Structure formats: structure tokens, C-alpha cells
Amino acid sequence: MAFLFKRNPKTPGELVRAFNDSVAKLDDKKGTGPEECGRYLKQIKVIFYGDDDTEVVPDQAQALGDELQHHDSLYLLATNLRKLEFDSRQDTAMVFAAMMRRGPATTFPKRAEIKVTGDYMVNQRPEILQALINSCDDSDVGLLAGSILRECCKYEPVCGYVMSQPKFWQWFGVVLRYPVFEVANDIFSTIKFCLTTHKPMASAWLVANYDKFVHHINVMITGQNYVFKRSAMRFISTLVQERANQQFLTRYFDDPTNLKVVMMNLNDQSRNLGVDAFNLFKYFVAKPKKNQKVLDILIRNKHQFIALFDRFNPPQSDPNFADEMTYVKREIAHLPDIGEKPPA
């Protein structure tokens, strides 16, 4: 990569100003804007990461990060993803990752209140995050924007900001309607990432937004898209296994609507869907203090459950499934019949 640098290499400030100028030329189709922008991006990446010929100099990398932030370069990148060439897009993702890992600003003492890039994005320049959020359902750059946004969401305040946006709720509908599967799946990956990465914050969010969240998830589970039906059930399974989500778990398995939604998939022609549904159903059965409406449904369908589970084919990949099935069948069999009083 030495060829990228001239005899008199630019200082971090000069490099960033040159890069910003090149971004302004991206719309000039007859010019060399994209090529020039890509060249400066590579130089920026090398300062952050090094290469075979260049060692990373921490002070230089820190100064570069300060300059990129001071000169609003992240906003320029976030709002011009579509105009970048392929290699430049990959370099952009790496630049964002490097910026999210940088320490407090040192080059500009007057901006010392900007402790890290994540704080800067949330408190000073939320337009960067808005641009990334709005690009997640773009057929051209959605995968890139989603990847960058998840990297940014490793920083908890950024994740909280994303989860507070109306677009976060809109994504649930986008997942089911979007014609490009890869983009839809990536959006759902971002939703799951946000709700599993910072556990205490995610737990509080799930409790505060329980009704709306579960409604959207149940729409996915009862929808026609096989992949997202499975993904949604597996997502719930992941959430309820997290110790921090105890309040969410209790409320979810006390809700008879959720039991009915899961039951719809127990007898699906797809064994995989049936297995995913069973992995939620078992919690309804195992819960020591069952909601009365949930218990009534289990009692009313007791014999149908036993007949269904007797012909259930266990997955070979799950060595615990047979034991769990035996337990569930035993618990179901011990339920009283309709009209029979439960044991004291």
C-alpha cells in the first residue's frame, strides 16, 4: 500500500479535508470523484489498520479520528453510500468500525466533551444514525448500512437511540413486505442485534414495549413467510432464555394469545416449524404457576397434544429433544380432563 502515499504524505487534517473535497465531487460523473474518494478512503483505512508496509501509529490514528469527527466526515460517508464504488463501501464499513473504537478526542481540546464517537453521533450528530437507519431498506446499500449500524450499536447509547426511533417499529413490517430477501433478513438481524446485545437495556425495553413488540412478532409467526416464521419463534426462544428477561418471560407465557399462536405451528407440515413451535410450547407447559386461561387451553386440548406428540419426529441434531418431549407429554397427561377438578 506504500504507493498510496506520496513523498510528502498529508497530515491527518490535510487528508480529511482532501477526502471531504473528493466526496463533493461524487456527483460529477465525468470527473474522477469516485476514484479520488476511494484513494483517500484507502489511505484513511491504512492509518487506522496498517498493512504489510505500514505500521499503525496510535497517535496518528487518534488524530485522524479527531479530524474525521471534527470535519463531519462520517455524515458525508453515511449520506453518500450509494455513490461509493464497491471497494470504497467496504472501506467505509472499516472506517466506521475504527471510529467506534476510538478513545476521547485529543486533538481538539475545545471538543473534549465529545468523549467517544458514539456519544458524538447520539448527542451532536444524530443525522449520521438517521442516514444509516434510512438506508437499511435500500436495495443497493441496505446490507452495507445494516452492517455499519450494527457496528455502531455495539455502543449502548447508539443502540438505545436506534431502538427509540419510529423506523425501528416500521422495520417489522418491512421485513415481511420487502421483495429482496437478503435485505429483509439483514433488517431482522439488526432488530435481533439491538434486543440481545445490551441485556439490561434490552430487558427494560421489552417490558416497556411488550404489547407492541409481541404483536409484531406474532404477525411474523402467523404470516406466510417460512423463514421469518422460524426466525421469529427462534428469536423469542433466545429472549426467554436470557436471565435478564424474566419479566418478559413471565408475561409472554401468561398470555393465552401467544399460546394459540404457537399451537398453530405445532402441527405444521414442516417438521422444522413444528420443532421451533415445540421449543416455545414447552415453556407454557413447564411454567409452575400457569395463567388460568393458558391452563384452560392446555386442558381443553390435552388429548390432541398427546396424540400429536406421539407421532412427532425428533430432530437428530438436538440430543435433549427426546427428554424434553417425554417431560412435556408427562406433564400434559397429568393435567385434569375437562370438568375434572385439578389435584389440590
PDB file of N, CA and C in Angstrom, residues 229-306:
ATOM      1  N   LYS A 229     -41.133 -16.898   9.892  1.00  0.00           N
ATOM      2  CA  LYS A 229     -41.882 -17.605  10.940  1.00  0.00           C
ATOM      3  C   LYS A 229     -40.908 -18.311  11.875  1.00  0.00           C
ATOM      4  N   ARG A 230     -39.961 -19.029  11.284  1.00  0.00           N
ATOM      5  CA  ARG A 230     -38.963 -19.743  12.094  1.00  0.00           C
ATOM      6  C   ARG A 230     -38.075 -18.761  12.851  1.00  0.00           C
ATOM      7  N   SER A 231     -37.625 -17.735  12.153  1.00  0.00           N
ATOM      8  CA  SER A 231     -36.724 -16.766  12.787  1.00  0.00           C
ATOM      9  C   SER A 231     -37.389 -16.089  13.976  1.00  0.00           C
ATOM     10  N   ALA A 232     -38.673 -15.755  13.833  1.00  0.00           N
ATOM     11  CA  ALA A 232     -39.379 -15.081  14.921  1.00  0.00           C
ATOM     12  C   ALA A 232     -39.525 -15.994  16.129  1.00  0.00           C
ATOM     13  N   MET A 233     -39.877 -17.268  15.901  1.00  0.00           N
ATOM     14  CA  MET A 233     -40.004 -18.191  17.032  1.00  0.00           C
ATOM     15  C   MET A 233     -38.661 -18.437  17.698  1.00  0.00           C
ATOM     16  N   ARG A 234     -37.632 -18.564  16.898  1.00  0.00           N
ATOM     17  CA  ARG A 234     -36.297 -18.766  17.480  1.00  0.00           C
ATOM     18  C   ARG A 234     -35.835 -17.531  18.243  1.00  0.00           C
ATOM     19  N   PHE A 235     -36.221 -16.379  17.766  1.00  0.00           N
ATOM     20  CA  PHE A 235     -35.861 -15.141  18.457  1.00  0.00           C
ATOM     21  C   PHE A 235     -36.509 -15.096  19.841  1.00  0.00           C
ATOM     22  N   ILE A 236     -37.789 -15.440  19.905  1.00  0.00           N
ATOM     23  CA  ILE A 236     -38.464 -15.478  21.206  1.00  0.00           C
ATOM     24  C   ILE A 236     -37.792 -16.501  22.117  1.00  0.00           C
ATOM     25  N   SER A 237     -37.435 -17.655  21.567  1.00  0.00           N
ATOM     26  CA  SER A 237     -36.736 -18.672  22.370  1.00  0.00           C
ATOM     27  C   SER A 237     -35.434 -18.118  22.941  1.00  0.00           C
ATOM     28  N   THR A 238     -34.727 -17.348  22.134  1.00  0.00           N
ATOM     29  CA  THR A 238     -33.482 -16.733  22.612  1.00  0.00           C
ATOM     30  C   THR A 238     -33.756 -15.739  23.728  1.00  0.00           C
ATOM     31  N   LEU A 239     -34.781 -14.919  23.553  1.00  0.00           N
ATOM     32  CA  LEU A 239     -35.087 -13.890  24.547  1.00  0.00           C
ATOM     33  C   LEU A 239     -35.490 -14.492  25.888  1.00  0.00           C
ATOM     34  N   VAL A 240     -36.317 -15.537  25.865  1.00  0.00           N
ATOM     35  CA  VAL A 240     -36.819 -16.076  27.135  1.00  0.00           C
ATOM     36  C   VAL A 240     -35.755 -16.887  27.870  1.00  0.00           C
ATOM     37  N   GLN A 241     -34.693 -17.253  27.184  1.00  0.00           N
ATOM     38  CA  GLN A 241     -33.607 -17.965  27.861  1.00  0.00           C
ATOM     39  C   GLN A 241     -32.623 -17.019  28.542  1.00  0.00           C
ATOM     40  N   GLU A 242     -32.785 -15.735  28.296  1.00  0.00           N
ATOM     41  CA  GLU A 242     -31.892 -14.750  28.902  1.00  0.00           C
ATOM     42  C   GLU A 242     -32.393 -14.385  30.300  1.00  0.00           C
ATOM     43  N   ARG A 243     -31.554 -14.554  31.289  1.00  0.00           N
ATOM     44  CA  ARG A 243     -31.949 -14.334  32.681  1.00  0.00           C
ATOM     45  C   ARG A 243     -32.476 -12.923  32.909  1.00  0.00           C
ATOM     46  N   ALA A 244     -31.910 -11.948  32.215  1.00  0.00           N
ATOM     47  CA  ALA A 244     -32.339 -10.560  32.411  1.00  0.00           C
ATOM     48  C   ALA A 244     -33.773 -10.325  31.966  1.00  0.00           C
ATOM     49  N   ASN A 245     -34.325 -11.226  31.160  1.00  0.00           N
ATOM     50  CA  ASN A 245     -35.664 -11.030  30.594  1.00  0.00           C
ATOM     51  C   ASN A 245     -36.749 -11.757  31.385  1.00  0.00           C
ATOM     52  N   GLN A 246     -36.572 -11.920  32.685  1.00  0.00           N
ATOM     53  CA  GLN A 246     -37.525 -12.678  33.487  1.00  0.00           C
ATOM     54  C   GLN A 246     -38.928 -12.076  33.442  1.00  0.00           C
ATOM     55  N   GLN A 247     -39.026 -10.757  33.521  1.00  0.00           N
ATOM     56  CA  GLN A 247     -40.342 -10.120  33.469  1.00  0.00           C
ATOM     57  C   GLN A 247     -41.011 -10.361  32.122  1.00  0.00           C
ATOM     58  N   PHE A 248     -40.235 -10.239  31.071  1.00  0.00           N
ATOM     59  CA  PHE A 248     -40.783 -10.502  29.737  1.00  0.00           C
ATOM     60  C   PHE A 248     -41.224 -11.947  29.627  1.00  0.00           C
ATOM     61  N   LEU A 249     -40.401 -12.876  30.106  1.00  0.00           N
ATOM     62  CA  LEU A 249     -40.726 -14.306  30.059  1.00  0.00           C
ATOM     63  C   LEU A 249     -42.053 -14.581  30.753  1.00  0.00           C
ATOM     64  N   THR A 250     -42.205 -14.066  31.967  1.00  0.00           N
ATOM     65  CA  THR A 250     -43.428 -14.318  32.738  1.00  0.00           C
ATOM     66  C   THR A 250     -44.653 -13.815  31.996  1.00  0.00           C
ATOM     67  N   ARG A 251     -44.564 -12.618  31.475  1.00  0.00           N
ATOM     68  CA  ARG A 251     -45.722 -12.044  30.786  1.00  0.00           C
ATOM     69  C   ARG A 251     -46.020 -12.786  29.490  1.00  0.00           C
ATOM     70  N   TYR A 252     -44.974 -13.155  28.769  1.00  0.00           N
ATOM     71  CA  TYR A 252     -45.178 -13.842  27.492  1.00  0.00           C
ATOM     72  C   TYR A 252     -45.898 -15.170  27.695  1.00  0.00           C
ATOM     73  N   PHE A 253     -45.466 -15.949  28.675  1.00  0.00           N
ATOM     74  CA  PHE A 253     -46.052 -17.281  28.863  1.00  0.00           C
ATOM     75  C   PHE A 253     -47.324 -17.269  29.707  1.00  0.00           C
ATOM     76  N   ASP A 254     -47.737 -16.090  30.164  1.00  0.00           N
ATOM     77  CA  ASP A 254     -49.049 -15.941  30.796  1.00  0.00           C
ATOM     78  C   ASP A 254     -50.103 -15.476  29.797  1.00  0.00           C
ATOM     79  N   ASP A 255     -49.706 -15.272  28.574  1.00  0.00           N
ATOM     80  CA  ASP A 255     -50.591 -14.701  27.556  1.00  0.00           C
ATOM     81  C   ASP A 255     -51.181 -15.814  26.696  1.00  0.00           C
ATOM     82  N   PRO A 256     -52.494 -16.077  26.811  1.00  0.00           N
ATOM     83  CA  PRO A 256     -53.101 -17.159  26.026  1.00  0.00           C
ATOM     84  C   PRO A 256     -53.026 -16.926  24.520  1.00  0.00           C
ATOM     85  N   THR A 257     -52.966 -15.669  24.099  1.00  0.00           N
ATOM     86  CA  THR A 257     -52.830 -15.392  22.668  1.00  0.00           C
ATOM     87  C   THR A 257     -51.527 -15.964  22.133  1.00  0.00           C
ATOM     88  N   ASN A 258     -50.475 -15.825  22.902  1.00  0.00           N
ATOM     89  CA  ASN A 258     -49.185 -16.369  22.472  1.00  0.00           C
ATOM     90  C   ASN A 258     -49.230 -17.884  22.386  1.00  0.00           C
ATOM     91  N   LEU A 259     -49.910 -18.517  23.329  1.00  0.00           N
ATOM     92  CA  LEU A 259     -50.043 -19.976  23.280  1.00  0.00           C
ATOM     93  C   LEU A 259     -50.778 -20.397  22.009  1.00  0.00           C
ATOM     94  N   LYS A 260     -51.840 -19.706  21.662  1.00  0.00           N
ATOM     95  CA  LYS A 260     -52.595 -20.051  20.457  1.00  0.00           C
ATOM     96  C   LYS A 260     -51.738 -19.883  19.199  1.00  0.00           C
ATOM     97  N   VAL A 261     -50.939 -18.819  19.167  1.00  0.00           N
ATOM     98  CA  VAL A 261     -50.063 -18.584  18.016  1.00  0.00           C
ATOM     99  C   VAL A 261     -49.054 -19.715  17.876  1.00  0.00           C
ATOM    100  N   VAL A 262     -48.481 -20.141  18.991  1.00  0.00           N
ATOM    101  CA  VAL A 262     -47.510 -21.237  18.964  1.00  0.00           C
ATOM    102  C   VAL A 262     -48.189 -22.539  18.552  1.00  0.00           C
ATOM    103  N   MET A 263     -49.387 -22.783  19.058  1.00  0.00           N
ATOM    104  CA  MET A 263     -50.110 -24.022  18.735  1.00  0.00           C
ATOM    105  C   MET A 263     -50.393 -24.142  17.244  1.00  0.00           C
ATOM    106  N   MET A 264     -50.602 -23.014  16.587  1.00  0.00           N
ATOM    107  CA  MET A 264     -50.885 -23.043  15.150  1.00  0.00           C
ATOM    108  C   MET A 264     -49.738 -23.661  14.364  1.00  0.00           C
ATOM    109  N   ASN A 265     -48.538 -23.588  14.910  1.00  0.00           N
ATOM    110  CA  ASN A 265     -47.364 -24.101  14.204  1.00  0.00           C
ATOM    111  C   ASN A 265     -46.912 -25.476  14.686  1.00  0.00           C
ATOM    112  N   LEU A 266     -47.497 -25.965  15.781  1.00  0.00           N
ATOM    113  CA  LEU A 266     -47.082 -27.266  16.306  1.00  0.00           C
ATOM    114  C   LEU A 266     -47.329 -28.390  15.310  1.00  0.00           C
ATOM    115  N   ASN A 267     -48.449 -28.292  14.616  1.00  0.00           N
ATOM    116  CA  ASN A 267     -48.841 -29.369  13.701  1.00  0.00           C
ATOM    117  C   ASN A 267     -48.574 -28.999  12.249  1.00  0.00           C
ATOM    118  N   ASP A 268     -47.642 -28.093  12.027  1.00  0.00           N
ATOM    119  CA  ASP A 268     -47.341 -27.670  10.662  1.00  0.00           C
ATOM    120  C   ASP A 268     -46.720 -28.822   9.872  1.00  0.00           C
ATOM    121  N   GLN A 269     -46.949 -28.807   8.562  1.00  0.00           N
ATOM    122  CA  GLN A 269     -46.378 -29.850   7.710  1.00  0.00           C
ATOM    123  C   GLN A 269     -44.854 -29.844   7.754  1.00  0.00           C
ATOM    124  N   SER A 270     -44.278 -28.681   8.010  1.00  0.00           N
ATOM    125  CA  SER A 270     -42.821 -28.588   8.137  1.00  0.00           C
ATOM    126  C   SER A 270     -42.401 -29.037   9.529  1.00  0.00           C
ATOM    127  N   ARG A 271     -41.599 -30.081   9.586  1.00  0.00           N
ATOM    128  CA  ARG A 271     -41.137 -30.550  10.892  1.00  0.00           C
ATOM    129  C   ARG A 271     -40.331 -29.478  11.605  1.00  0.00           C
ATOM    130  N   ASN A 272     -39.561 -28.710  10.845  1.00  0.00           N
ATOM    131  CA  ASN A 272     -38.733 -27.675  11.459  1.00  0.00           C
ATOM    132  C   ASN A 272     -39.576 -26.617  12.162  1.00  0.00           C
ATOM    133  N   LEU A 273     -40.678 -26.211  11.522  1.00  0.00           N
ATOM    134  CA  LEU A 273     -41.571 -25.260  12.170  1.00  0.00           C
ATOM    135  C   LEU A 273     -42.174 -25.870  13.426  1.00  0.00           C
ATOM    136  N   GLY A 274     -42.552 -27.142  13.331  1.00  0.00           N
ATOM    137  CA  GLY A 274     -43.114 -27.823  14.491  1.00  0.00           C
ATOM    138  C   GLY A 274     -42.137 -27.879  15.648  1.00  0.00           C
ATOM    139  N   VAL A 275     -40.882 -28.138  15.343  1.00  0.00           N
ATOM    140  CA  VAL A 275     -39.853 -28.202  16.389  1.00  0.00           C
ATOM    141  C   VAL A 275     -39.651 -26.826  17.016  1.00  0.00           C
ATOM    142  N   ASP A 276     -39.595 -25.786  16.185  1.00  0.00           N
ATOM    143  CA  ASP A 276     -39.435 -24.435  16.725  1.00  0.00           C
ATOM    144  C   ASP A 276     -40.619 -24.066  17.615  1.00  0.00           C
ATOM    145  N   ALA A 277     -41.821 -24.445  17.188  1.00  0.00           N
ATOM    146  CA  ALA A 277     -43.006 -24.169  17.999  1.00  0.00           C
ATOM    147  C   ALA A 277     -42.960 -24.948  19.309  1.00  0.00           C
ATOM    148  N   PHE A 278     -42.528 -26.198  19.252  1.00  0.00           N
ATOM    149  CA  PHE A 278     -42.430 -27.005  20.473  1.00  0.00           C
ATOM    150  C   PHE A 278     -41.461 -26.376  21.468  1.00  0.00           C
ATOM    151  N   ASN A 279     -40.381 -25.806  20.958  1.00  0.00           N
ATOM    152  CA  ASN A 279     -39.384 -25.201  21.843  1.00  0.00           C
ATOM    153  C   ASN A 279     -39.914 -23.968  22.567  1.00  0.00           C
ATOM    154  N   LEU A 280     -41.041 -23.428  22.131  1.00  0.00           N
ATOM    155  CA  LEU A 280     -41.753 -22.410  22.896  1.00  0.00           C
ATOM    156  C   LEU A 280     -42.876 -23.031  23.721  1.00  0.00           C
ATOM    157  N   PHE A 281     -43.564 -23.982  23.130  1.00  0.00           N
ATOM    158  CA  PHE A 281     -44.697 -24.621  23.809  1.00  0.00           C
ATOM    159  C   PHE A 281     -44.276 -25.235  25.140  1.00  0.00           C
ATOM    160  N   LYS A 282     -43.088 -25.804  25.191  1.00  0.00           N
ATOM    161  CA  LYS A 282     -42.640 -26.491  26.409  1.00  0.00           C
ATOM    162  C   LYS A 282     -42.589 -25.547  27.610  1.00  0.00           C
ATOM    163  N   TYR A 283     -42.363 -24.261  27.358  1.00  0.00           N
ATOM    164  CA  TYR A 283     -42.330 -23.306  28.469  1.00  0.00           C
ATOM    165  C   TYR A 283     -43.726 -23.073  29.039  1.00  0.00           C
ATOM    166  N   PHE A 284     -44.745 -23.046  28.170  1.00  0.00           N
ATOM    167  CA  PHE A 284     -46.113 -22.910  28.667  1.00  0.00           C
ATOM    168  C   PHE A 284     -46.458 -24.076  29.592  1.00  0.00           C
ATOM    169  N   VAL A 285     -46.025 -25.265  29.206  1.00  0.00           N
ATOM    170  CA  VAL A 285     -46.323 -26.470  29.988  1.00  0.00           C
ATOM    171  C   VAL A 285     -45.518 -26.497  31.278  1.00  0.00           C
ATOM    172  N   ALA A 286     -44.267 -26.099  31.217  1.00  0.00           N
ATOM    173  CA  ALA A 286     -43.372 -26.224  32.371  1.00  0.00           C
ATOM    174  C   ALA A 286     -43.577 -25.128  33.411  1.00  0.00           C
ATOM    175  N   LYS A 287     -44.231 -24.037  33.042  1.00  0.00           N
ATOM    176  CA  LYS A 287     -44.389 -22.919  33.983  1.00  0.00           C
ATOM    177  C   LYS A 287     -45.161 -23.384  35.219  1.00  0.00           C
ATOM    178  N   PRO A 288     -44.585 -23.252  36.409  1.00  0.00           N
ATOM    179  CA  PRO A 288     -45.234 -23.785  37.623  1.00  0.00           C
ATOM    180  C   PRO A 288     -46.599 -23.158  37.904  1.00  0.00           C
ATOM    181  N   LYS A 289     -46.684 -21.839  37.870  1.00  0.00           N
ATOM    182  CA  LYS A 289     -47.946 -21.150  38.135  1.00  0.00           C
ATOM    183  C   LYS A 289     -48.489 -20.621  36.813  1.00  0.00           C
ATOM    184  N   LYS A 290     -49.397 -21.388  36.240  1.00  0.00           N
ATOM    185  CA  LYS A 290     -49.914 -21.046  34.916  1.00  0.00           C
ATOM    186  C   LYS A 290     -51.072 -20.071  35.022  1.00  0.00           C
ATOM    187  N   ASN A 291     -51.141 -19.160  34.089  1.00  0.00           N
ATOM    188  CA  ASN A 291     -52.313 -18.323  33.935  1.00  0.00           C
ATOM    189  C   ASN A 291     -53.530 -19.215  33.700  1.00  0.00           C
ATOM    190  N   GLN A 292     -54.664 -18.887  34.301  1.00  0.00           N
ATOM    191  CA  GLN A 292     -55.832 -19.765  34.222  1.00  0.00           C
ATOM    192  C   GLN A 292     -56.304 -19.955  32.786  1.00  0.00           C
ATOM    193  N   LYS A 293     -56.256 -18.912  31.986  1.00  0.00           N
ATOM    194  CA  LYS A 293     -56.687 -19.053  30.593  1.00  0.00           C
ATOM    195  C   LYS A 293     -55.731 -19.954  29.816  1.00  0.00           C
ATOM    196  N   VAL A 294     -54.446 -19.871  30.118  1.00  0.00           N
ATOM    197  CA  VAL A 294     -53.470 -20.766  29.495  1.00  0.00           C
ATOM    198  C   VAL A 294     -53.740 -22.199  29.921  1.00  0.00           C
ATOM    199  N   LEU A 295     -53.983 -22.395  31.203  1.00  0.00           N
ATOM    200  CA  LEU A 295     -54.265 -23.741  31.716  1.00  0.00           C
ATOM    201  C   LEU A 295     -55.522 -24.314  31.077  1.00  0.00           C
ATOM    202  N   ASP A 296     -56.545 -23.493  30.913  1.00  0.00           N
ATOM    203  CA  ASP A 296     -57.794 -23.969  30.292  1.00  0.00           C
ATOM    204  C   ASP A 296     -57.546 -24.457  28.864  1.00  0.00           C
ATOM    205  N   ILE A 297     -56.717 -23.744  28.121  1.00  0.00           N
ATOM    206  CA  ILE A 297     -56.409 -24.158  26.746  1.00  0.00           C
ATOM    207  C   ILE A 297     -55.668 -25.490  26.747  1.00  0.00           C
ATOM    208  N   LEU A 298     -54.712 -25.638  27.639  1.00  0.00           N
ATOM    209  CA  LEU A 298     -53.955 -26.893  27.714  1.00  0.00           C
ATOM    210  C   LEU A 298     -54.864 -28.054  28.079  1.00  0.00           C
ATOM    211  N   ILE A 299     -55.769 -27.846  29.027  1.00  0.00           N
ATOM    212  CA  ILE A 299     -56.691 -28.913  29.435  1.00  0.00           C
ATOM    213  C   ILE A 299     -57.637 -29.260  28.291  1.00  0.00           C
ATOM    214  N   ARG A 300     -58.150 -28.239  27.628  1.00  0.00           N
ATOM    215  CA  ARG A 300     -59.126 -28.451  26.559  1.00  0.00           C
ATOM    216  C   ARG A 300     -58.527 -29.234  25.390  1.00  0.00           C
ATOM    217  N   ASN A 301     -57.229 -29.097  25.184  1.00  0.00           N
ATOM    218  CA  ASN A 301     -56.574 -29.756  24.052  1.00  0.00           C
ATOM    219  C   ASN A 301     -55.645 -30.887  24.480  1.00  0.00           C
ATOM    220  N   LYS A 302     -55.805 -31.332  25.705  1.00  0.00           N
ATOM    221  CA  LYS A 302     -54.907 -32.329  26.295  1.00  0.00           C
ATOM    222  C   LYS A 302     -54.708 -33.548  25.406  1.00  0.00           C
ATOM    223  N   HIS A 303     -55.773 -34.168  24.992  1.00  0.00           N
ATOM    224  CA  HIS A 303     -55.658 -35.428  24.252  1.00  0.00           C
ATOM    225  C   HIS A 303     -55.120 -35.206  22.833  1.00  0.00           C
ATOM    226  N   GLN A 304     -55.454 -34.063  22.238  1.00  0.00           N
ATOM    227  CA  GLN A 304     -54.894 -33.752  20.923  1.00  0.00           C
ATOM    228  C   GLN A 304     -53.378 -33.567  21.011  1.00  0.00           C
ATOM    229  N   PHE A 305     -52.926 -32.929  22.087  1.00  0.00           N
ATOM    230  CA  PHE A 305     -51.484 -32.752  22.274  1.00  0.00           C
ATOM    231  C   PHE A 305     -50.776 -34.101  22.387  1.00  0.00           C
ATOM    232  N   ILE A 306     -51.333 -34.982  23.191  1.00  0.00           N
ATOM    233  CA  ILE A 306     -50.699 -36.291  23.398  1.00  0.00           C
ATOM    234  C   ILE A 306     -50.623 -37.061  22.082  1.00  0.00           C
TER     235      ILE A 306
END
